Amino acid sequence: MRTPLPVLVGIAATAVVSLVLPFVLDRGGLALYIDVALTACVVVGISLLMGFAGQVSLGQAVFFAVGGYTAAMLVLSDVPALVGLVVAPLAAGVLALLLGIPLLRLHGHHLAFATIAMHLIFLVVVRQFDSLGGSVGLMGIPALSVGSVDLADHQSMALVSLGVLALVMLVAHNVVASRPGRALRALATSETAAESAGVPVGRYKLLVFALSGAFAGLAGGVWAYYVGYLSPGMFPVSMSITFVVMAAVGGMGSIWGALFGTVLVKVIVSYLGTLGTASGMPDYAPAVLSYAVYGLLLIGVLLFLPHGVVPELRDRTARWFGRGRPAPSAGDTQNGPEPDAAAAEPEPSRPAARP
Amino acid sequence: MTQFLMFLINGIAIGCGFALVGSGLVAVYRITGVVNFAQGMFAVVAALSATSFVAMGIWHGLAELIAISVGGLAGLITGVIAVGKRGTQPLTALLVTLAVGFLAYAVEVLVWGDHPRSLPGLSGRIDLLGVPVQRQYLLVIAVTAVVFVLLWLFFARTYLGKVLTACASNPYAARVVGIDVTRMAFIAFALGGVLGGIAGVLIAPLRPISFDTDVSLIVGGFAAAIFGGLTRPMMALLGGVLLGITETMIRAYGNASFATMGALVFLLVIMIWQAARRPTVHKESV
């Protein structure tokens, strides 16, 4: 795949800015940076799941939580922190695989609902386990350290989060660019057509679900080390939904879109949060403002930019340079939430390869 | 035995609440093909408005009726946002209703704060064949029965009901014979709002309602509605009642913390069983 120069410049600039930011941000900024980087890991997974497998998960916070709890339990029983970071994505991925076998038989809104149910069941189960701290949660999770190197401070955690995000994006990119990735794009457009072209639809959907679970689990593990405590109350259903909001805003099926959506939503919400906690504002202002932002952003993007911000921008710039694909016609909206597979990558879509 | 019957009636009443929320989902899904995740919000909005109206000194009964129309209005607004724009697909509309739910959270917290509120209902108990029953439970059951009969008559016997059903079964054909499908979709959402509102004002005396109660209401309602494949109101009633009884029995004789989980597992098993029965039949992009 030949990458156009402006895109390369953009990627390089993003990388440089991300590397410089941890050294110039203050403490609050670093906390937001870490939050954005780890959330983006989850959102990349959702973006793949929604854009490429055509599935929606409204329970992704479960895998984030499972990763966190796994890493925390391991490190609390004196396993090295780094091992926790390897096991956390594995545990979340395997759980997603096992849950996916029955759940992914469901389609569309049934699946959306089943994943919310999965989230609610998870919350009930966690509260019942005393070894997981029940409703109170796990306290005193040691900070991340590798050997004798202590990575507890905000700056190191920001760099670790950036590394984790880079890894997730690299894996996601390679999956998308691979042969199964092309089959996945066919799958997102029409399951029936993909199936008849010989794509093992069920297996691929399951693998993407597991992969997105593993991404969330990895992020959850890092997050557990960073915040130092975990409780079921930290994973409300609205958390899962906000992940989907960010994926939809950035553009489903677009890795950079996932990053962009996360940054945009998190920064706006954080800015409004600061505004809401300013003196003279009522104490419920931050909650009201953030709910309103999630609601308005999601409505606006779904109705007016159905492909999400990044694919839309890419289409417009491509047209600007005069070598892009033709503009998506009005008929494209017939695809609705199934993002146009071709819009996800800056190359002409090809028929699904026979695996 | 008396105790068992008491739990049974409580369970039926709670199940009627689920069924009412579920009936709103059915009304909207039947006509628009959209699963309305804001359905629980209508109940919450109506219940919270009812507490305000009662606090303002409006008579009981009248306050509830006004609150139900507020629910209907919330339904209409949700409908306009979710399906008002041409060519919005059902799954997009589903995400939009989730987004409307977020917006509603903002409004609800702004207007009523984030503490649970409850509404005084019918007080006292009456003796029914030796079983003491709370009068509010009987009211819930009676109203639900009336609502479902009316709903059935509406869909089966009235012109508007038949028009709505036509939109559901074939929107294209409905449009061809001159039915304004979009307007019918708005009516469906408003009807959903009214049904949700009825559920809200009936449930509010039984359990405190706060802005985020909608999650548990929608879960119960969806579980009830899915029982009838999201299209048959009477099956939703049956599903809701079964679910209410199951939950109450788990709460009474088992571990109370697993009551909700019972409902969810019930829901998942039914959905997966339904999907397994017809593995290849599904509509694209729905």
XYZ file of C-alpha atoms in Angstrom:
641
model
C 0.000 0.000 0.000
C 1.496 3.322 -1.081
C 0.959 5.997 1.534
C 0.540 9.543 0.203
C 3.084 12.105 1.390
C 0.702 14.378 3.323
C -0.469 11.355 5.321
C 3.128 10.386 6.137
C 3.856 13.946 7.253
C 0.738 13.878 9.407
C 1.720 10.608 11.036
C 5.255 11.828 11.701
C 3.940 15.070 13.198
C 1.509 13.170 15.447
C 4.320 10.896 16.625
C 6.651 13.814 17.394
C 3.966 15.780 19.238
C 2.954 12.701 21.251
C 6.585 12.120 22.234
C 7.200 15.726 23.219
C 3.957 16.271 25.139
C 4.861 14.164 28.236
C 7.882 16.432 28.812
C 5.970 19.715 28.656
C 2.587 18.933 30.238
C 1.794 19.689 33.859
C 0.351 17.064 36.166
C -3.260 17.553 35.135
C -2.253 17.487 31.496
C -0.340 14.266 31.999
C -3.348 12.630 33.658
C -5.473 13.577 30.633
C -2.719 12.351 28.293
C -2.626 8.941 29.964
C -6.420 8.767 29.982
C -6.542 9.579 26.271
C -3.811 7.103 25.322
C -5.322 4.185 27.249
C -8.876 4.957 26.159
C -7.680 5.147 22.560
C -6.420 1.545 22.869
C -9.964 0.426 23.689
C -11.486 2.622 20.983
C -9.134 1.250 18.293
C -10.497 -2.193 19.169
C -14.101 -0.997 18.946
C -13.402 0.783 15.697
C -12.077 -2.460 14.200
C -15.032 -4.387 15.559
C -17.621 -1.929 14.283
C -15.939 -0.958 11.055
C -14.513 -4.268 9.963
C -16.601 -6.942 11.595
C -19.767 -4.830 11.494
C -20.505 -5.636 15.132
C -21.233 -3.269 17.955
C -20.155 -3.907 21.529
C -21.751 -1.840 24.253
C -19.902 -3.808 26.931
C -16.285 -3.150 26.067
C -15.572 -1.730 29.534
C -15.879 -5.326 30.789
C -12.658 -6.282 28.999
C -10.981 -3.099 30.209
C -12.001 -4.049 33.757
C -10.967 -7.687 33.341
C -7.519 -6.565 32.185
C -7.275 -4.254 35.175
C -8.392 -6.873 37.681
C -6.104 -9.515 36.169
C -3.037 -7.292 36.351
C -3.981 -6.145 39.863
C -4.572 -9.655 41.220
C -1.284 -10.876 39.773
C 0.799 -8.012 41.074
C -0.907 -8.229 44.470
C 0.211 -11.866 44.669
C 3.805 -10.787 44.054
C 4.022 -11.609 40.368
C 6.241 -9.081 38.530
C 4.204 -6.194 37.103
C 5.409 -6.857 33.578
C 3.947 -10.375 33.656
C 0.621 -8.784 34.632
C 0.786 -6.653 31.510
C 1.260 -9.740 29.362
C -1.458 -11.777 31.053
C -4.038 -8.943 31.205
C -4.660 -8.764 27.436
C -4.541 -12.553 27.192
C -7.171 -12.966 29.898
C -9.427 -10.312 28.380
C -8.938 -11.718 24.887
C -9.726 -15.274 25.946
C -12.804 -14.073 27.827
C -13.949 -12.174 24.733
C -13.398 -15.300 22.656
C -15.462 -17.452 25.020
C -18.260 -14.885 25.367
C -18.165 -14.212 21.659
C -19.041 -17.797 20.728
C -22.644 -17.492 21.936
C -22.988 -13.685 21.701
C -21.823 -13.202 18.131
C -24.651 -15.404 16.892
C -26.752 -12.343 17.574
C -27.053 -9.486 15.131
C -27.457 -5.713 15.249
C -29.567 -4.510 18.108
C -29.799 -7.951 19.703
C -26.031 -8.021 19.972
C -25.937 -4.434 21.223
C -28.349 -5.374 23.941
C -26.621 -8.639 24.800
C -23.332 -6.817 25.328
C -25.018 -4.364 27.712
C -26.439 -7.377 29.536
C -22.940 -8.872 29.643
C -21.707 -5.655 31.239
C -24.450 -5.652 33.882
C -23.874 -9.337 34.682
C -20.154 -8.645 35.046
C -20.879 -5.897 37.589
C -23.098 -8.242 39.623
C -20.498 -11.027 39.545
C -17.577 -8.790 40.546
C -19.521 -7.474 43.528
C -20.045 -11.073 44.709
C -16.369 -12.021 44.738
C -14.665 -11.172 47.988
C -11.274 -11.986 46.486
C -11.858 -9.158 43.990
C -12.730 -6.804 46.816
C -16.498 -6.952 46.230
C -18.208 -3.593 45.993
C -15.361 -1.896 47.857
C -12.793 -2.913 45.305
C -9.062 -3.577 45.324
C -6.833 -1.066 47.056
C -3.088 -0.510 47.076
C -2.194 -1.925 43.696
C 1.569 -1.372 43.358
C 2.724 0.969 40.610
C 4.388 -0.320 37.484
C 8.051 -1.157 37.780
C 10.306 -3.133 35.492
C 13.091 -4.814 37.399
C 14.487 -2.078 39.585
C 13.252 0.737 37.361
C 10.321 2.501 38.956
C 7.739 3.869 36.501
C 5.297 5.258 39.038
C 5.537 8.955 38.171
C 3.108 10.575 35.748
C 5.712 11.243 33.075
C 6.896 7.642 32.857
C 3.307 6.399 32.875
C 2.523 8.775 30.014
C 5.388 7.305 27.997
C 4.320 3.756 28.877
C 0.762 4.540 27.784
C 2.055 6.001 24.534
C 4.089 2.841 23.965
C 1.070 0.644 24.622
C -1.066 2.715 22.261
C 1.625 2.559 19.563
C 1.742 -1.227 19.935
C -2.046 -1.506 19.687
C -2.170 0.716 16.613
C 0.660 -1.218 14.965
C -1.075 -4.549 15.562
C -4.388 -3.134 14.359
C -2.750 -1.686 11.252
C -1.137 -5.000 10.382
C -4.378 -6.881 10.872
C -6.203 -4.444 8.607
C -3.514 -4.553 5.924
C -3.307 -8.333 5.953
C -5.214 -10.727 3.734
C -7.766 -11.557 6.460
C -8.083 -7.791 6.878
C -9.353 -7.464 3.336
C -11.799 -10.277 3.962
C -12.949 -8.386 7.037
C -13.646 -5.303 4.998
C -15.839 -7.375 2.729
C -17.543 -8.736 5.806
C -18.385 -5.270 7.082
C -20.075 -4.381 3.806
C -22.156 -7.495 3.430
C -21.933 -10.563 5.599
C -23.871 -12.656 3.159
C -21.688 -11.658 0.211
C -18.516 -12.265 2.208
C -19.789 -15.651 3.293
C -20.569 -16.688 -0.245
C -17.117 -15.500 -1.358
C -15.699 -18.045 1.052
C -14.821 -15.812 3.993
C -15.206 -17.741 7.257
C -17.436 -15.000 8.636
C -18.079 -16.438 12.080
C -14.426 -17.174 12.823
C -13.234 -13.746 11.697
C -15.865 -11.900 13.688
C -14.846 -13.893 16.746
C -11.156 -13.131 16.209
C -11.781 -9.383 15.894
C -13.927 -9.503 19.015
C -11.109 -11.295 20.880
C -8.523 -8.851 19.542
C -10.589 -5.841 20.599
C -11.011 -7.473 24.018
C -7.260 -7.964 24.279
C -6.601 -4.293 23.399
C -9.027 -3.222 26.109
C -7.464 -5.666 28.571
C -3.968 -4.327 27.932
C -5.134 -0.754 28.485
C -6.992 -1.833 31.619
C -3.840 -3.418 33.019
C -1.776 -0.256 32.585
C -4.632 1.786 34.022
C -4.818 -0.404 37.151
C -1.104 0.187 37.818
C -1.564 3.887 37.216
C -4.568 4.614 39.452
C -3.673 2.025 42.097
C -7.211 0.894 42.962
C -10.151 -0.733 41.216
C -13.816 -1.020 42.102
C -16.918 -2.102 40.176
C -18.266 1.457 40.433
C -15.436 2.634 38.169
C -16.900 0.720 35.228
C -20.458 1.984 34.687
C -22.427 1.025 31.585
C -22.047 4.596 30.338
C -18.274 3.970 30.100
C -18.834 1.274 27.489
C -21.154 3.567 25.586
C -18.694 6.449 25.596
C -16.124 4.151 23.932
C -18.597 3.641 21.100
C -19.249 7.381 20.946
C -15.532 8.034 20.431
C -15.240 5.340 17.753
C -18.283 6.703 15.921
C -17.077 10.296 16.146
C -13.621 9.476 14.795
C -14.910 7.127 12.125
C -15.609 3.427 12.426
C -13.045 1.186 10.851
C -10.373 3.848 10.906
C -7.443 3.435 13.293
C -6.458 7.086 13.142
C -10.110 7.960 13.436
C -10.265 6.081 16.718
C -7.316 8.106 18.024
C -8.773 11.356 16.759
C -12.233 10.632 18.164
C -10.794 9.821 21.571
C -8.637 12.936 21.697
C -11.479 15.168 20.534
C -14.095 13.830 22.959
C -11.748 13.540 25.953
C -10.287 17.016 25.487
C -13.706 18.670 25.085
C -15.116 16.831 28.104
C -12.042 17.632 30.177
C -12.204 21.306 29.180
C -15.894 21.482 30.061
C -15.139 19.614 33.293
C -12.690 22.352 34.287
C -15.286 24.915 33.315
C -17.917 23.076 35.329
C -15.834 22.940 38.475
C -14.980 26.645 38.266
C -16.210 28.687 41.185
C -19.831 29.725 41.075
C -20.921 26.654 39.131
C -23.339 24.199 40.753
C -21.816 20.859 41.795
C -23.722 18.901 39.183
C -22.393 21.054 36.322
C -19.493 18.734 35.268
C -21.803 15.720 34.974
C -24.423 17.692 33.058
C -21.852 19.143 30.686
C -20.167 15.827 29.923
C -23.463 13.998 29.325
C -24.593 16.816 27.060
C -21.309 16.682 25.090
C -21.485 12.914 24.574
C -25.105 13.173 23.508
C -24.721 16.112 21.147
C -21.472 14.885 19.561
C -22.893 11.445 18.916
C -26.154 12.763 17.458
C -24.357 15.316 15.290
C -21.822 12.865 13.894
C -24.264 10.003 13.333
C -26.740 12.170 11.480
C -24.460 14.501 9.565
C -21.115 12.680 9.226
C -22.203 9.038 9.151
C -18.685 7.865 8.274
C -17.072 9.775 11.120
C -14.759 12.762 11.122
C -11.500 11.241 9.887
C -12.806 9.283 6.860
C -14.846 12.355 5.928
C -11.788 14.606 6.089
C -9.761 12.062 4.148
C -12.375 11.965 1.415
C -12.483 15.739 1.217
C -8.688 16.151 1.078
C -8.460 13.370 -1.489
C -10.999 15.182 -3.632
C -9.104 18.437 -3.043
C -5.928 16.956 -4.482
C -7.967 15.719 -7.417
C -6.812 12.133 -7.316
C -9.280 10.811 -4.845
C -12.116 8.479 -5.374
C -15.390 9.972 -6.453
C -17.396 11.528 -3.701
C -19.669 9.151 -1.852
C -23.024 9.479 -3.546
C -26.294 9.933 -1.743
C -26.899 6.243 -2.246
C -23.999 5.564 0.098
C -26.078 6.527 3.073
C -28.073 3.424 2.330
C -25.182 1.585 3.916
C -26.065 3.409 7.070
C -24.091 2.385 10.099
C -22.170 -0.203 8.188
C -19.317 2.053 7.296
C -18.432 2.032 3.682
C -15.469 -0.294 3.687
C -13.797 1.631 0.934
C -13.938 4.833 2.929
C -11.862 3.248 5.652
C -8.658 3.016 3.664
C -7.202 5.374 1.091
C -7.039 2.749 -1.578
C -9.655 1.446 -3.960
C -11.520 -1.421 -2.428
C -10.981 -4.748 -4.040
C -13.225 -7.725 -3.945
C -12.595 -9.943 -0.980
C -9.666 -12.250 -1.479
C -10.475 -15.891 -1.192
C -8.583 -17.085 1.862
C -48.595 -20.597 51.029
C -49.976 -17.144 51.782
C -46.456 -15.813 51.600
C -45.880 -17.522 48.272
C -49.061 -16.011 46.831
C -47.989 -12.615 48.125
C -44.633 -12.923 46.343
C -46.453 -14.155 43.260
C -48.674 -11.061 43.115
C -45.703 -8.779 43.788
C -43.858 -10.538 40.976
C -46.770 -10.119 38.588
C -46.982 -6.400 39.428
C -43.258 -5.882 38.861
C -43.535 -7.895 35.676
C -46.378 -5.642 34.515
C -43.991 -2.706 34.892
C -41.475 -4.493 32.639
C -44.244 -5.355 30.210
C -45.354 -1.720 29.967
C -41.805 -0.566 29.207
C -41.558 -3.500 26.811
C -44.832 -2.562 25.106
C -43.348 0.835 24.300
C -40.341 -0.893 22.734
C -42.676 -3.143 20.763
C -44.769 -0.185 19.551
C -41.689 1.613 18.252
C -39.939 -1.466 16.849
C -43.058 -2.781 15.125
C -43.530 0.441 13.234
C -40.027 1.783 12.663
C -37.723 -1.215 13.054
C -35.748 0.765 15.605
C -34.879 -0.565 19.035
C -35.403 2.466 21.187
C -32.821 2.500 23.953
C -34.381 5.727 25.259
C -37.518 3.839 26.286
C -36.421 3.605 29.933
C -35.755 7.348 29.840
C -39.441 8.072 29.055
C -40.450 6.259 32.233
C -37.840 8.134 34.248
C -38.859 11.521 32.830
C -42.552 10.860 33.505
C -41.899 9.605 37.033
C -39.657 12.559 37.897
C -42.128 15.063 36.396
C -44.933 13.447 38.398
C -42.977 14.021 41.629
C -42.579 17.686 40.662
C -46.253 18.124 39.742
C -47.380 16.513 43.002
C -44.971 18.756 44.899
C -46.520 21.744 43.118
C -49.850 20.766 44.645
C -51.543 19.319 41.580
C -54.029 16.553 42.404
C -52.925 12.976 42.226
C -54.216 11.430 39.066
C -54.107 14.700 37.187
C -50.403 15.080 38.017
C -49.766 11.576 36.720
C -51.711 12.258 33.542
C -49.723 15.414 32.827
C -46.536 13.482 33.575
C -47.542 10.775 31.094
C -48.030 13.428 28.408
C -44.562 14.755 29.243
C -43.368 11.190 28.580
C -45.191 11.267 25.258
C -43.534 14.553 24.383
C -40.122 13.106 25.257
C -40.996 10.213 22.945
C -41.909 12.546 20.121
C -38.687 14.548 20.491
C -36.640 11.337 20.527
C -38.460 10.184 17.409
C -37.812 13.412 15.546
C -34.102 13.207 16.345
C -33.736 9.468 15.726
C -35.772 8.933 12.549
C -36.620 12.460 11.415
C -33.729 12.586 8.987
C -34.355 10.638 5.803
C -32.424 7.439 5.266
C -31.388 6.901 8.870
C -30.815 3.177 9.267
C -32.183 1.264 12.261
C -28.744 0.593 13.793
C -27.769 4.254 13.425
C -31.102 5.183 14.974
C -30.331 2.816 17.855
C -27.083 4.676 18.549
C -28.969 7.969 18.231
C -31.480 6.875 20.873
C -28.521 6.050 23.143
C -27.220 9.555 22.496
C -30.630 11.044 23.255
C -30.474 9.099 26.516
C -27.197 10.888 27.349
C -28.763 14.262 26.538
C -31.734 13.357 28.716
C -29.335 12.554 31.599
C -28.003 16.105 31.306
C -31.510 17.592 31.344
C -32.729 15.335 34.162
C -29.757 16.094 36.413
C -30.186 19.793 35.634
C -33.890 19.800 36.504
C -34.197 17.201 39.272
C -30.651 16.684 40.567
C -29.024 13.284 40.851
C -30.787 11.967 43.950
C -33.497 9.317 43.690
C -37.054 10.582 44.135
C -40.182 8.673 44.873
C -43.836 9.320 44.370
C -46.603 8.598 46.880
C -48.950 5.992 45.435
C -52.010 4.197 46.719
C -51.307 3.321 50.331
C -52.493 0.415 52.395
C -53.287 -3.186 51.608
C -56.427 -5.095 50.984
C -57.250 -8.680 51.727
C -57.628 -10.754 48.583
C -58.797 -14.282 49.448
C -56.767 -14.137 52.646
C -53.681 -12.744 50.956
C -52.708 -9.211 51.930
C -51.877 -7.254 48.773
C -50.574 -3.704 48.486
C -53.140 -1.620 46.668
C -50.484 -0.042 44.456
C -49.625 -3.511 43.114
C -53.260 -4.103 42.208
C -53.379 -0.716 40.503
C -50.312 -1.590 38.429
C -51.821 -4.905 37.365
C -55.207 -3.367 36.546
C -53.779 -0.481 34.528
C -51.490 -2.835 32.620
C -54.416 -5.068 31.716
C -56.407 -2.083 30.446
C -53.443 -0.687 28.510
C -52.768 -3.991 26.761
C -56.426 -4.434 25.799
C -56.486 -0.888 24.423
C -53.218 -1.473 22.597
C -54.612 -4.627 21.028
C -57.827 -2.861 19.997
C -55.771 0.038 18.632
C -53.594 -2.130 16.397
C -56.339 -4.547 15.353
C -59.436 -2.378 15.103
C -58.571 1.241 14.333
C -57.601 2.754 11.020
C -54.540 4.486 12.491
C -53.437 1.225 14.097
C -53.690 -0.579 10.778
C -51.801 2.213 9.030
C -49.050 1.897 11.609
C -48.888 -1.863 11.129
C -48.679 -1.327 7.379
C -45.638 0.900 7.846
C -44.057 -1.833 9.895
C -44.589 -4.679 7.498
C -43.643 -2.862 4.328
C -42.597 0.789 4.487
C -42.215 1.024 0.728
C -45.693 -0.248 -0.034
C -47.099 1.946 2.704
C -45.492 4.960 1.074
C -46.865 3.956 -2.310
C -50.437 3.945 -1.022
C -49.908 7.433 0.345
C -49.040 6.854 3.977
C -46.604 9.373 5.439
C -44.203 6.853 6.945
C -42.122 9.456 8.763
C -45.162 10.937 10.468
C -46.274 7.447 11.476
C -42.808 6.863 12.949
C -43.223 10.013 15.042
C -46.622 8.778 16.217
C -44.995 5.462 17.136
C -42.327 7.201 19.216
C -44.941 9.383 20.920
C -46.987 6.266 21.681
C -43.828 4.657 23.056
C -43.304 7.725 25.209
C -46.848 7.523 26.591
C -46.502 3.800 27.345
C -43.142 4.402 28.996
C -44.673 7.284 30.928
C -47.478 5.073 32.229
C -44.876 2.550 33.378
C -42.877 5.320 35.067
C -45.699 6.819 37.126
C -46.887 3.350 38.166
C -43.436 2.150 39.214
C -42.321 5.327 40.982
C -44.318 4.587 44.193
C -42.770 1.096 44.346
C -39.130 2.070 43.966
C -37.253 5.374 44.017
C -36.419 6.674 40.551
C -33.252 8.548 39.660
C -31.896 9.638 36.308
C -29.948 6.417 35.779
C -32.808 4.044 36.693
C -33.474 3.849 32.963
C -30.805 1.154 32.536
C -32.599 -1.341 34.766
C -35.991 -0.409 33.286
C -34.830 -0.843 29.718
C -33.179 -4.167 30.541
C -36.394 -5.517 32.042
C -38.470 -4.030 29.242
C -36.239 -5.417 26.522
C -36.216 -8.850 28.126
C -40.020 -8.749 28.131
C -40.252 -7.483 24.554
C -37.737 -9.965 23.157
C -39.998 -12.731 24.398
C -42.409 -11.791 21.640
C -39.670 -11.224 19.074
C -40.082 -7.468 19.665
C -43.295 -7.410 17.642
C -46.068 -9.051 19.649
C -47.406 -7.002 22.572
C -49.226 -9.911 24.239
C -46.095 -12.053 24.254
C -44.257 -9.096 25.753
C -46.831 -9.056 28.532
C -46.299 -12.764 29.135
C -42.520 -12.327 29.042
C -42.653 -9.404 31.447
C -44.824 -11.244 33.944
C -42.637 -14.378 33.812
C -39.590 -12.217 34.320
C -41.141 -10.316 37.230
C -42.128 -13.546 38.966
C -38.659 -15.049 38.435
C -36.970 -11.954 39.828
C -39.235 -11.738 42.859
C -38.802 -15.422 43.658
C -34.999 -15.183 43.406
C -35.140 -12.148 45.683
C -37.483 -13.857 48.144
C -36.019 -17.350 48.325
C -32.496 -16.911 47.008
C -29.807 -14.260 46.894
C -31.243 -10.795 46.284
C -28.113 -9.599 44.491
C -28.648 -12.207 41.785
C -32.204 -11.076 40.996
C -31.224 -8.754 38.137
C -28.732 -11.281 36.891
C -31.525 -13.820 36.614
C -33.387 -11.464 34.305
C -30.317 -10.900 32.167
C -29.448 -14.559 31.830
C -33.085 -15.260 30.942
C -32.857 -12.606 28.248
C -29.573 -13.887 26.822
C -30.711 -17.499 26.749
C -33.910 -16.595 24.896
C -32.072 -14.422 22.376
C -29.356 -16.984 21.690
C -31.948 -19.751 21.453
C -33.962 -17.695 18.976
C -30.832 -16.930 16.949
C -29.788 -20.578 16.942
C -33.191 -21.675 15.674
C -32.805 -19.588 12.547
C -29.060 -19.092 12.147
C -29.066 -17.939 8.555
C -32.084 -15.674 8.618
C -31.138 -12.146 9.419
C -31.539 -8.909 7.593
C -28.442 -7.133 6.385
C -27.492 -4.020 8.298
C -30.281 -4.357 10.827
